[in-house]
Coordinates of C-alpha atoms in Angstrom, one line a residue:
A1 CA -3.4 -6.3 26.9
Q2 CA 0.2 -5.5 27.8
Q3 CA 1.3 -8.8 26.3
A4 CA -0.5 -7.9 23.0
Q5 CA 1.2 -4.5 23.0
Q6 CA 4.6 -6.0 23.6
A7 CA 3.9 -8.6 20.8
A8 CA 3.0 -5.8 18.4
A9 CA 6.1 -3.8 19.3
D10 CA 8.2 -7.0 18.8
R11 CA 6.7 -7.5 15.4
R12 CA 7.3 -3.9 14.4
S13 CA 10.9 -4.1 15.5
A14 CA 11.4 -7.4 13.7
A15 CA 9.8 -6.0 10.5
R16 CA 12.1 -3.0 10.6
A17 CA 15.1 -5.2 11.1
K18 CA 14.0 -7.5 8.2
A19 CA 13.5 -4.6 5.9
A20 CA 16.9 -3.2 6.7
E21 CA 18.4 -6.7 6.1
V22 CA 16.6 -6.9 2.8
R23 CA 17.8 -3.4 1.7
S24 CA 21.3 -4.2 2.7
K25 CA 21.3 -7.5 0.8
A26 CA 19.7 -5.9 -2.3
S27 CA 22.4 -3.1 -2.2
S28 CA 25.2 -5.6 -1.8
Q29 CA 23.9 -7.5 -4.9
G30 CA 23.9 -4.2 -6.8
R31 CA 20.1 -3.9 -6.8
T32 CA 18.8 -0.3 -6.4
G33 CA 15.7 1.7 -7.1
T34 CA 12.7 -0.4 -8.0
A35 CA 14.4 -3.8 -7.4
A36 CA 15.4 -2.7 -3.8
A37 CA 11.9 -1.2 -3.2
S38 CA 10.3 -4.4 -4.4
A39 CA 12.4 -6.5 -2.1
A40 CA 11.7 -4.3 0.9
T41 CA 7.9 -4.2 0.1
G42 CA 7.5 -7.8 1.1
A43 CA 9.1 -7.2 4.5
A44 CA 6.9 -4.1 5.0
A45 CA 3.8 -6.1 4.0
G46 CA 4.4 -8.5 6.9
A47 CA 4.7 -5.6 9.3
F48 CA 1.4 -4.2 8.0
R49 CA -0.5 -7.4 8.5
G50 CA 1.0 -8.1 11.9
V51 CA 0.4 -4.7 13.3
A52 CA -3.1 -4.4 12.0
E53 CA -4.0 -7.7 13.8
D54 CA -2.3 -6.9 17.1
A55 CA -2.5 -3.1 17.6
G56 CA -4.7 -1.8 20.3
G57 CA -7.2 1.1 20.1
D58 CA -10.1 1.7 17.8
Q59 CA -10.2 0.6 14.1
A60 CA -8.9 3.9 12.7
E61 CA -6.1 4.0 15.2
R62 CA -5.1 0.4 14.3
T63 CA -5.1 1.2 10.6
E64 CA -3.0 4.3 11.2
K65 CA -0.5 2.3 13.3
A66 CA -0.3 -0.4 10.6
N67 CA 0.3 2.1 7.8
A68 CA 2.9 3.9 9.9
T69 CA 4.7 0.7 10.6
A70 CA 4.8 -0.3 6.9
L71 CA 6.2 3.1 6.1
Q72 CA 8.8 2.8 8.9
A73 CA 9.9 -0.6 7.5
G74 CA 10.6 1.1 4.2
E75 CA 12.6 4.0 5.5
G76 CA 16.0 4.3 3.8
L77 CA 14.7 3.2 0.5
A78 CA 15.0 6.7 -0.9
A79 CA 18.7 6.5 -0.1
A80 CA 18.9 3.4 -2.3
G81 CA 17.1 5.2 -5.1
G82 CA 13.6 3.7 -4.4
A83 CA 10.3 4.9 -3.0
R84 CA 8.5 3.8 0.2
P85 CA 6.8 0.5 -0.3
L86 CA 3.1 0.0 -1.0
P87 CA 1.0 -1.6 1.7
G88 CA 1.2 -5.4 1.3
W89 CA -2.4 -5.6 0.1
I90 CA -1.8 -3.5 -3.0
S91 CA -0.1 -4.5 -6.3
W92 CA 0.0 -2.6 -9.5
R93 CA 0.4 -3.1 -13.3
Q94 CA 0.6 -0.7 -16.2
D95 CA 0.4 -0.4 -19.9
L96 CA 0.9 2.7 -22.1
A97 CA -2.6 4.1 -21.4
A98 CA -3.3 3.3 -17.8
V99 CA -2.0 2.1 -14.4
A100 CA -4.1 -0.4 -12.5
F101 CA -4.1 -1.2 -8.8
I102 CA -5.3 -4.6 -7.3
M103 CA -6.4 -4.4 -3.7
E104 CA -6.1 -7.9 -2.4
V105 CA -8.7 -7.6 0.3
P106 CA -11.8 -9.8 0.5
G107 CA -15.2 -8.5 1.6
I108 CA -14.8 -4.8 0.5
V109 CA -17.9 -2.8 1.3
E110 CA -18.4 -0.9 -1.9
S111 CA -20.5 1.8 -0.3
S112 CA -17.6 2.7 1.9
L113 CA -15.1 3.2 -1.0
C114 CA -13.6 6.7 -1.1
V115 CA -11.1 7.4 -4.0
S116 CA -9.4 10.8 -4.3
V117 CA -7.2 11.3 -7.4
Q118 CA -5.0 14.3 -8.1
P119 CA -2.6 14.4 -11.1
R120 CA 0.3 12.9 -9.1
Q121 CA -1.5 11.5 -6.1
L122 CA -3.9 8.7 -5.2
R123 CA -5.8 8.2 -1.9
V124 CA -8.0 5.2 -1.4
A125 CA -10.0 4.3 1.7
F126 CA -12.6 1.6 2.3
R127 CA -13.9 -0.9 4.8
A128 CA -13.9 -4.6 4.5
S129 CA -15.6 -7.3 6.5
A130 CA -13.3 -9.6 8.3
G131 CA -15.8 -12.2 9.6
E132 CA -18.3 -10.2 11.6
A133 CA -16.1 -7.2 12.2
L134 CA -15.3 -4.4 9.8
R135 CA -11.7 -3.3 9.2
D136 CA -10.6 0.1 7.7
Y137 CA -8.0 0.3 4.9
V138 CA -6.2 3.5 3.8
A139 CA -3.4 4.1 1.3
E140 CA -2.0 7.4 0.1
L141 CA 0.4 7.2 -2.9
A142 CA 2.5 9.8 -4.7
L143 CA 2.6 8.8 -8.3
A144 CA 5.7 9.0 -10.6
G145 CA 3.6 10.2 -13.6
E146 CA 0.5 12.2 -14.1
V147 CA -3.0 10.7 -14.4
L148 CA -6.2 12.1 -15.7
T149 CA -8.3 12.8 -12.6
A150 CA -11.6 12.5 -14.5
E151 CA -10.8 9.0 -15.9
V152 CA -11.0 6.7 -12.9
R153 CA -12.8 3.4 -12.8
H154 CA -13.0 0.6 -10.3
H155 CA -14.6 -2.9 -9.9
V156 CA -15.2 -4.5 -6.5
A157 CA -15.3 -8.3 -6.5
E158 CA -15.7 -10.8 -3.7
L159 CA -12.0 -11.2 -3.0
N160 CA -10.4 -8.0 -4.3
M161 CA -10.9 -4.7 -6.0
M162 CA -9.3 -3.2 -9.2
L163 CA -8.8 0.5 -9.6
V164 CA -7.7 1.9 -13.0
L165 CA -6.3 5.4 -13.6
A166 CA -5.8 6.7 -17.1
K167 CA -2.3 8.1 -17.7
R168 CA -1.9 11.7 -19.0
E169 CA 0.9 10.6 -21.4
G170 CA 1.1 7.3 -23.1
V171 CA 4.5 6.2 -21.6
M172 CA 5.6 3.4 -19.4
W173 CA 6.7 4.5 -15.9
D174 CA 10.0 3.1 -14.7
R175 CA 8.5 3.0 -11.2
L176 CA 5.2 3.7 -9.5
Q177 CA 6.3 6.4 -7.0
P178 CA 8.8 9.3 -7.3

């Protein structure tokens, strides 16, 4: 157990170092804002996956540790003009009318899905089967623009889930998070 905890701590440390390296490199190349955030998101995604697999404690505690590690890996992005990165299992797309999120998680248990939408905030939580075990997923996002809280739809498939939020104003957002 102690070796597993040390391995998880080593992964967190390596992920933070990698994210800092990516931010520094992006900054030296003149990339800021969304470009820097995008670059650091990949580093944070690795941290999320590694910690979720290695962290001790119950399922909720492991999820919380993994989310915290992904957020730590993204610290300093605001100074570069970007937002904290999304968890590695979420991607997003947009058009003038809506913003869509793809949750790349197989085996989502649809009955466990909990979506809370405020005009500038999204919280999504669910369970997914990983073999015989269930794993909890949670993401809380501040949104750069307003969405219509009553116009939310989702579709759960075998390998992922799509969540679509209608935008209040028909404009393209320059980034997802403020």
